[in-house]
Amino acid sequence: MTEVRKRPTVAIVGAGAAGTLTAVQLCETATRRRTPLDLVLVDPAPEAGRGTAYATPDPRHRLNVPAGGMSCYPDDPGHFTRWLCRHGEPTVSGADFATRYRYGAYLADTLAQAVVRSHGTVSVRRLRTCAESCTGTPEGPVELHLADGGLLTADSAVLATGPAAPTATWAPPALRTSPCFINSPWKPGTLDAVRDDTADVLLVGTGLTAVDLALTLDRSKRTVHAVSRNGLLPQPHALGPAGAMDAPSWPRDLTLSGLRRTVYRHVSRSVRTHGDWRPALDSLRPHTARLWRSLTPEERGEFLAHEGALWNTHRHRMAPTTAESVTRARTARRLQVHAGTITDVVESGGQLAVTLSNGHTVQVGWVIDCTGPGQRLEDPLWRGLFETGTAVPGPLGMGVATRDGRLLDARGRSPRPLFTLGAPRRGELWETTAIPEIRVQAAALAQQLLAPPARRAARRRPVDGLGLPLSTHAEAATAYRNGLDRVLKVRAGAEDAFARAVALDPGFALGHAALALLGHECGAAVDVPRALADAQRCAHERADERERSFVDVITRRVQSADGDGALIRHLDAHPADALALATAVPTIAFSGVTDLDDDYALRLVEQTSPAYDGHWFHTSLLAFLRQEQGRLYEAGELAHRALGVEPASGHAVHALAHVHYESGAHEAGRDWLDGWVSGQGRGAVHRAHFSWHIALHELALDDPAAVRRRWFAQLAPGRVTGVRALVDSGSLLWRARLSGNWQGELPTSDVLDSVACEVLERPATAFTALHAAVALTAAGDLPALRRLRDHAAGADPVQREVIAPLCDAFAALVEHRFHEAAHGLDALLPVLRKVGGSAAQREVVEETLLFALVSAGRCDAARRLLDARLDRKAAPRDRRMLAGLPG
């Protein structure tokens, strides 16, 4: 009899940042684990995600953490930055400070996307009301009594209520009862009267709330006063990265005095090393909760009394633009900061005379409470929990007592499925109100609230196209096999197939990893960090050893951390993993291994041969590598053998294209490849590269009309874009010009316009840099060529050794310094192989050298070079150029 899994209900009280982050994690974890879930959000706000902090529409109110630290996901730090780039801010970086309102929109959109992705697994409801009390027995469900009279029954509840409301206990009675006193400035409409008035204002508190309100209320005829016990404003963030530090070594038996000494020494070291204290303080962030817990209650109280204000002003900092605005207001005396407390208030004629403990009296029209949240949670829901003993105040009376987010009762037990996160855990964790801490807590709560993935009875798993088992169900496995088949054949549609696989099974680690690979290596329209984070989460929850190893390989490859070594180790353990082998061998689909000797890819293919038993894919790879060795007849035989089994094998076609070209069989190669491109090759993902191969034959046959037709029909930008346009289309134009096969204006500007400036002037690989240099030389763009040279001089060793001097030689060519250009190009031929790619691609440098030699009048050297080329392979173009040289 099949067991029916119960569909649990989780209630989240509060849909601000903490509630939204929890809802996102619950939706995605339930979807990944295929765990049915009913999720109910209880909050009267019209929109999820904003809460108090992110509802302000004032564009002067900025986040106090850079965008790179504000992702919803602890394992995908760039998520918010990428969201901003997709939503109207394409130039934003992780170091920028977004507005609070934009961040609220990001939270709402991220939740909406999570809900859409979870459709069918998670049902989500919003109740626009408040939860006023919580009842129920320890053995039974949680019962939430709502302000609208409803009753919500749930298996567990997360109280994401945010910070405690301010209490204004510091205010004299005359002030608390005054209509000129505002104790909740963020309530909608509360500040309308203050904005319309011109009277001076007193802000009580000098933290980030006071800074935001000072900017909002700043105007030419008003003075904004701000007062706090210490008169300290938040410190600003640095204008740029100041460096990073590791945390210090902590004493074994840590006391408050020992902690002080350690931190102050650490800060001094930071100032000496970086000229800034911020790296030291930032390095403490991952350790703050543990350090707080290590202190006794008495030491915590002493810290709050003596270091609390200093910590807050340095730890919770202003955005640089905010700090500039504050400085301008203080310089103009529109903002005046006082140290002290309020000792007396006298109201007269709609004005308040406020006397401070420092002896000053200020005349203001309004006093606004900016002291921040109170210590104790006082709303009806929490008050009821405290009264029944279901919850107790946290350490030092701050927040609520918890263990890993679960509420503790008076006996230190947690009998009820009640949880919280964020500000209510302040007494337990101290630093718990910022997004980087809350998102970690939200992810941990999702793990607690949802059962682990069900352990299914042992059964035969579906397999990929080579017989390796897959940790997914049959339908998703079918989609994955389709994607893998398309990758191995070098055909279009692999991205869509893998995307379908993860849509059918969001917990399928291998599907997410394959998408990340295509995005990283092939430029597919994939959010690579997001796909990678999904792959890692899924691999942790449901994957076998091979799948976890492959996810690790792709992670390292994307993050440039021993990617080649991890890939080789993976193939040693799993030689039949065809996707890994395709990634490792540099043919046409992927970049392959990069930091190993020239013959390693061949040895890798030969070593994995027993696992494939003559499979057409493996035979295709071997054919390509044999032609790289110059064993053209054997390569042709292998390619024909593979194509006899699978006529759509792009690797075999690519190998045969090189065999035809390197053997000088230009007419046969042109005709055969043209027929394949028009037939089986119509679905090839790199169809433009095959067209480039046909054009090479047409160039060698000295057929300028055919070259022009091929360019406009199959290789012109618009038909080809991005790096492919640079590598194929750009190099073809230059080679056509060098050999006299293109008369008139060269349309290189079309190629350059189709490629991002980052790729042209700051390419990631030497191979791309070579083709960027070729295209810029064809366009005669000396400034860009010199910028590329400067980039290469500071890049990887191959770019420094080959590309930088290549740019110098090309620049000499553009400036008609032909002798110098020829000398530089000739010196580079022996090391050119290091940039990667095929001999046919690197041949563009040799052809440029030939042009430089002829232009310099060095006809004997040009004749020797042409003779050598004709010895390698016949080409009517080279014979015509040789015959045209002066005797």
mmCIF file of C-alpha atoms in Angstrom, residues 84-290:
data_model
loop_
_atom_site.group_PDB
_atom_site.id
_atom_site.type_symbol
_atom_site.label_atom_id
_atom_site.label_comp_id
_atom_site.label_asym_id
_atom_site.label_seq_id
_atom_site.Cartn_x
_atom_site.Cartn_y
_atom_site.Cartn_z
ATOM 1 C CA LEU A 84 19.767 45.306 -10.666
ATOM 2 C CA CYS A 85 21.574 44.836 -13.992
ATOM 3 C CA ARG A 86 18.472 43.192 -15.462
ATOM 4 C CA HIS A 87 16.157 45.873 -14.075
ATOM 5 C CA GLY A 88 17.465 49.120 -15.480
ATOM 6 C CA GLU A 89 20.922 49.479 -13.916
ATOM 7 C CA PRO A 90 23.263 47.673 -16.332
ATOM 8 C CA THR A 91 26.452 49.320 -15.023
ATOM 9 C CA VAL A 92 25.902 48.621 -11.325
ATOM 10 C CA SER A 93 28.597 46.710 -9.446
ATOM 11 C CA GLY A 94 28.716 44.817 -6.193
ATOM 12 C CA ALA A 95 30.398 47.817 -4.541
ATOM 13 C CA ASP A 96 27.477 50.178 -5.249
ATOM 14 C CA PHE A 97 24.805 51.118 -2.707
ATOM 15 C CA ALA A 98 21.277 50.714 -4.025
ATOM 16 C CA THR A 99 18.246 52.556 -2.705
ATOM 17 C CA ARG A 100 16.172 50.912 -0.002
ATOM 18 C CA TYR A 101 13.075 51.034 -2.181
ATOM 19 C CA ARG A 102 14.810 49.145 -4.997
ATOM 20 C CA TYR A 103 15.832 46.492 -2.537
ATOM 21 C CA GLY A 104 12.244 46.083 -1.404
ATOM 22 C CA ALA A 105 11.260 45.547 -5.046
ATOM 23 C CA TYR A 106 14.022 42.945 -5.355
ATOM 24 C CA LEU A 107 12.750 41.020 -2.335
ATOM 25 C CA ALA A 108 9.182 41.054 -3.671
ATOM 26 C CA ASP A 109 10.281 39.945 -7.152
ATOM 27 C CA THR A 110 12.519 37.180 -5.815
ATOM 28 C CA LEU A 111 9.623 35.815 -3.773
ATOM 29 C CA ALA A 112 7.306 36.032 -6.775
ATOM 30 C CA GLN A 113 9.791 34.089 -8.901
ATOM 31 C CA ALA A 114 10.200 31.454 -6.189
ATOM 32 C CA VAL A 115 6.419 31.058 -5.960
ATOM 33 C CA VAL A 116 6.145 30.647 -9.739
ATOM 34 C CA ARG A 117 8.915 28.028 -9.801
ATOM 35 C CA SER A 118 7.278 26.127 -6.942
ATOM 36 C CA HIS A 119 3.870 25.917 -8.602
ATOM 37 C CA GLY A 120 2.460 22.439 -8.218
ATOM 38 C CA THR A 121 4.515 21.710 -5.108
ATOM 39 C CA VAL A 122 3.906 24.726 -2.879
ATOM 40 C CA SER A 123 0.657 26.637 -2.486
ATOM 41 C CA VAL A 124 1.117 30.176 -1.186
ATOM 42 C CA ARG A 125 -1.513 32.409 0.405
ATOM 43 C CA ARG A 126 -1.298 35.985 1.647
ATOM 44 C CA LEU A 127 -3.555 37.041 4.545
ATOM 45 C CA ARG A 128 -3.534 40.829 4.859
ATOM 46 C CA THR A 129 -4.152 40.987 8.572
ATOM 47 C CA CYS A 130 -2.262 40.681 11.872
ATOM 48 C CA ALA A 131 -1.780 37.690 14.148
ATOM 49 C CA GLU A 132 -2.806 38.770 17.643
ATOM 50 C CA SER A 133 -2.329 35.581 19.647
ATOM 51 C CA CYS A 134 -1.120 32.013 19.417
ATOM 52 C CA THR A 135 -2.698 29.019 21.121
ATOM 53 C CA GLY A 136 -2.714 25.264 20.838
ATOM 54 C CA THR A 137 -1.256 22.321 22.687
ATOM 55 C CA PRO A 138 2.335 21.111 22.467
ATOM 56 C CA GLU A 139 1.132 17.942 20.719
ATOM 57 C CA GLY A 140 -1.232 19.701 18.335
ATOM 58 C CA PRO A 141 -1.007 22.291 15.577
ATOM 59 C CA VAL A 142 -0.300 25.984 16.053
ATOM 60 C CA GLU A 143 -3.437 28.152 16.160
ATOM 61 C CA LEU A 144 -3.017 31.791 15.182
ATOM 62 C CA HIS A 145 -5.890 34.120 16.066
ATOM 63 C CA LEU A 146 -6.086 36.923 13.516
ATOM 64 C CA ALA A 147 -7.152 40.533 13.901
ATOM 65 C CA ASP A 148 -9.923 40.082 11.343
ATOM 66 C CA GLY A 149 -11.474 37.352 13.487
ATOM 67 C CA GLY A 150 -10.076 34.431 11.510
ATOM 68 C CA LEU A 151 -8.243 31.392 12.848
ATOM 69 C CA LEU A 152 -5.218 29.990 11.060
ATOM 70 C CA THR A 153 -4.122 26.461 11.909
ATOM 71 C CA ALA A 154 -0.589 25.462 10.934
ATOM 72 C CA ASP A 155 1.861 22.670 11.657
ATOM 73 C CA SER A 156 4.523 25.265 12.481
ATOM 74 C CA ALA A 157 4.882 29.033 12.505
ATOM 75 C CA VAL A 158 7.750 31.427 11.896
ATOM 76 C CA LEU A 159 7.381 34.734 13.731
ATOM 77 C CA ALA A 160 9.214 37.096 11.394
ATOM 78 C CA THR A 161 7.929 40.216 13.139
ATOM 79 C CA GLY A 162 11.040 42.345 12.817
ATOM 80 C CA PRO A 163 12.456 44.655 15.488
ATOM 81 C CA ALA A 164 10.526 45.575 18.631
ATOM 82 C CA ALA A 165 8.572 48.812 18.424
ATOM 83 C CA PRO A 166 10.168 51.903 20.011
ATOM 84 C CA THR A 167 8.836 52.675 23.496
ATOM 85 C CA ALA A 168 10.008 56.276 24.055
ATOM 86 C CA THR A 169 10.542 55.568 27.752
ATOM 87 C CA TRP A 170 13.365 58.108 27.642
ATOM 88 C CA ALA A 171 10.963 60.965 26.823
ATOM 89 C CA PRO A 172 9.665 63.288 29.585
ATOM 90 C CA PRO A 173 5.869 63.029 30.073
ATOM 91 C CA ALA A 174 5.336 66.507 28.610
ATOM 92 C CA LEU A 175 6.993 65.384 25.400
ATOM 93 C CA ARG A 176 5.248 62.000 25.096
ATOM 94 C CA THR A 177 1.825 63.680 25.209
ATOM 95 C CA SER A 178 2.729 66.509 22.822
ATOM 96 C CA PRO A 179 1.232 66.519 19.295
ATOM 97 C CA CYS A 180 4.652 67.736 18.142
ATOM 98 C CA PHE A 181 6.265 64.426 19.160
ATOM 99 C CA ILE A 182 6.556 61.610 16.590
ATOM 100 C CA ASN A 183 7.601 58.237 17.983
ATOM 101 C CA SER A 184 7.076 56.089 14.838
ATOM 102 C CA PRO A 185 8.479 58.123 11.947
ATOM 103 C CA TRP A 186 8.227 55.336 9.359
ATOM 104 C CA LYS A 187 4.463 54.928 9.511
ATOM 105 C CA PRO A 188 2.951 56.082 6.211
ATOM 106 C CA GLY A 189 1.913 59.728 6.329
ATOM 107 C CA THR A 190 3.530 60.431 9.721
ATOM 108 C CA LEU A 191 6.054 62.915 8.344
ATOM 109 C CA ASP A 192 3.714 64.738 5.946
ATOM 110 C CA ALA A 193 3.117 67.634 8.345
ATOM 111 C CA VAL A 194 6.840 67.924 9.123
ATOM 112 C CA ARG A 195 7.740 68.080 5.428
ATOM 113 C CA ASP A 196 5.184 70.835 4.826
ATOM 114 C CA ASP A 197 6.484 72.851 7.791
ATOM 115 C CA THR A 198 9.651 74.948 7.941
ATOM 116 C CA ALA A 199 10.188 74.715 11.705
ATOM 117 C CA ASP A 200 13.402 73.237 13.054
ATOM 118 C CA VAL A 201 13.410 69.575 14.048
ATOM 119 C CA LEU A 202 15.101 67.606 16.811
ATOM 120 C CA LEU A 203 15.986 63.986 16.092
ATOM 121 C CA VAL A 204 16.583 61.927 19.215
ATOM 122 C CA GLY A 205 19.220 59.405 18.246
ATOM 123 C CA THR A 206 22.161 59.712 15.840
ATOM 124 C CA GLY A 207 22.121 56.296 14.158
ATOM 125 C CA LEU A 208 21.141 55.306 10.640
ATOM 126 C CA THR A 209 17.459 56.147 11.187
ATOM 127 C CA ALA A 210 18.417 59.679 12.205
ATOM 128 C CA VAL A 211 20.710 59.985 9.170
ATOM 129 C CA ASP A 212 17.902 58.990 6.785
ATOM 130 C CA LEU A 213 15.440 61.410 8.373
ATOM 131 C CA ALA A 214 18.004 64.214 8.418
ATOM 132 C CA LEU A 215 18.348 63.843 4.635
ATOM 133 C CA THR A 216 14.575 63.672 4.133
ATOM 134 C CA LEU A 217 13.895 66.805 6.240
ATOM 135 C CA ASP A 218 16.911 68.821 5.089
ATOM 136 C CA ARG A 219 16.009 72.179 3.516
ATOM 137 C CA SER A 220 17.555 75.614 3.244
ATOM 138 C CA LYS A 221 15.551 77.408 5.960
ATOM 139 C CA ARG A 222 15.544 74.629 8.528
ATOM 140 C CA THR A 223 18.019 73.368 11.100
ATOM 141 C CA VAL A 224 17.837 69.710 11.953
ATOM 142 C CA HIS A 225 19.265 68.926 15.368
ATOM 143 C CA ALA A 226 20.258 65.401 16.386
ATOM 144 C CA VAL A 227 21.074 64.344 19.912
ATOM 145 C CA SER A 228 22.306 61.121 21.523
ATOM 146 C CA ARG A 229 24.246 60.255 24.649
ATOM 147 C CA ASN A 230 27.517 60.116 22.730
ATOM 148 C CA GLY A 231 26.749 62.373 19.760
ATOM 149 C CA LEU A 232 28.340 59.847 17.382
ATOM 150 C CA LEU A 233 27.114 59.500 13.810
ATOM 151 C CA PRO A 234 27.641 56.260 11.874
ATOM 152 C CA GLN A 235 30.994 56.033 10.131
ATOM 153 C CA PRO A 236 30.998 56.007 6.316
ATOM 154 C CA HIS A 237 31.915 53.053 4.165
ATOM 155 C CA ALA A 238 35.192 53.380 2.286
ATOM 156 C CA LEU A 239 34.953 54.796 -1.230
ATOM 157 C CA GLY A 240 36.598 51.657 -2.618
ATOM 158 C CA PRO A 241 37.783 48.242 -1.466
ATOM 159 C CA ALA A 242 40.381 48.641 1.271
ATOM 160 C CA GLY A 243 41.539 45.029 1.263
ATOM 161 C CA ALA A 244 40.602 41.917 3.188
ATOM 162 C CA MET A 245 41.876 40.458 6.433
ATOM 163 C CA ASP A 246 41.529 37.157 8.217
ATOM 164 C CA ALA A 247 40.087 37.261 11.704
ATOM 165 C CA PRO A 248 42.633 37.279 14.539
ATOM 166 C CA SER A 249 43.526 34.263 16.627
ATOM 167 C CA TRP A 250 41.243 34.247 19.651
ATOM 168 C CA PRO A 251 42.480 33.438 23.172
ATOM 169 C CA ARG A 252 41.497 29.985 24.435
ATOM 170 C CA ASP A 253 39.550 31.347 27.434
ATOM 171 C CA LEU A 254 38.012 34.497 26.018
ATOM 172 C CA THR A 255 36.955 37.209 28.444
ATOM 173 C CA LEU A 256 35.703 40.701 27.642
ATOM 174 C CA SER A 257 39.047 42.247 28.560
ATOM 175 C CA GLY A 258 40.870 39.685 26.402
ATOM 176 C CA LEU A 259 38.441 40.338 23.556
ATOM 177 C CA ARG A 260 39.082 44.078 23.799
ATOM 178 C CA ARG A 261 42.836 43.635 23.605
ATOM 179 C CA THR A 262 42.620 41.224 20.681
ATOM 180 C CA VAL A 263 40.258 43.417 18.651
ATOM 181 C CA TYR A 264 42.193 46.638 19.264
ATOM 182 C CA ARG A 265 45.464 44.958 18.233
ATOM 183 C CA HIS A 266 43.686 43.599 15.137
ATOM 184 C CA VAL A 267 42.410 47.076 14.234
ATOM 185 C CA SER A 268 45.881 48.575 14.704
ATOM 186 C CA ARG A 269 47.327 45.921 12.383
ATOM 187 C CA SER A 270 44.667 46.759 9.790
ATOM 188 C CA VAL A 271 45.500 50.444 9.912
ATOM 189 C CA ARG A 272 49.216 49.699 9.500
ATOM 190 C CA THR A 273 48.618 47.242 6.640
ATOM 191 C CA HIS A 274 45.697 48.812 4.761
ATOM 192 C CA GLY A 275 45.590 52.357 6.104
ATOM 193 C CA ASP A 276 42.010 51.662 7.212
ATOM 194 C CA TRP A 277 40.269 50.096 10.213
ATOM 195 C CA ARG A 278 37.344 48.725 8.195
ATOM 196 C CA PRO A 279 38.951 45.470 6.965
ATOM 197 C CA ALA A 280 39.603 44.488 10.582
ATOM 198 C CA LEU A 281 36.028 45.089 11.671
ATOM 199 C CA ASP A 282 34.587 43.380 8.597
ATOM 200 C CA SER A 283 36.688 40.278 9.280
ATOM 201 C CA LEU A 284 34.910 39.871 12.645
ATOM 202 C CA ARG A 285 31.474 39.503 11.067
ATOM 203 C CA PRO A 286 31.419 35.684 10.709
ATOM 204 C CA HIS A 287 32.572 35.315 14.334
ATOM 205 C CA THR A 288 30.381 37.883 16.095
ATOM 206 C CA ALA A 289 27.633 35.516 17.270
ATOM 207 C CA ARG A 290 30.135 32.996 18.661
#
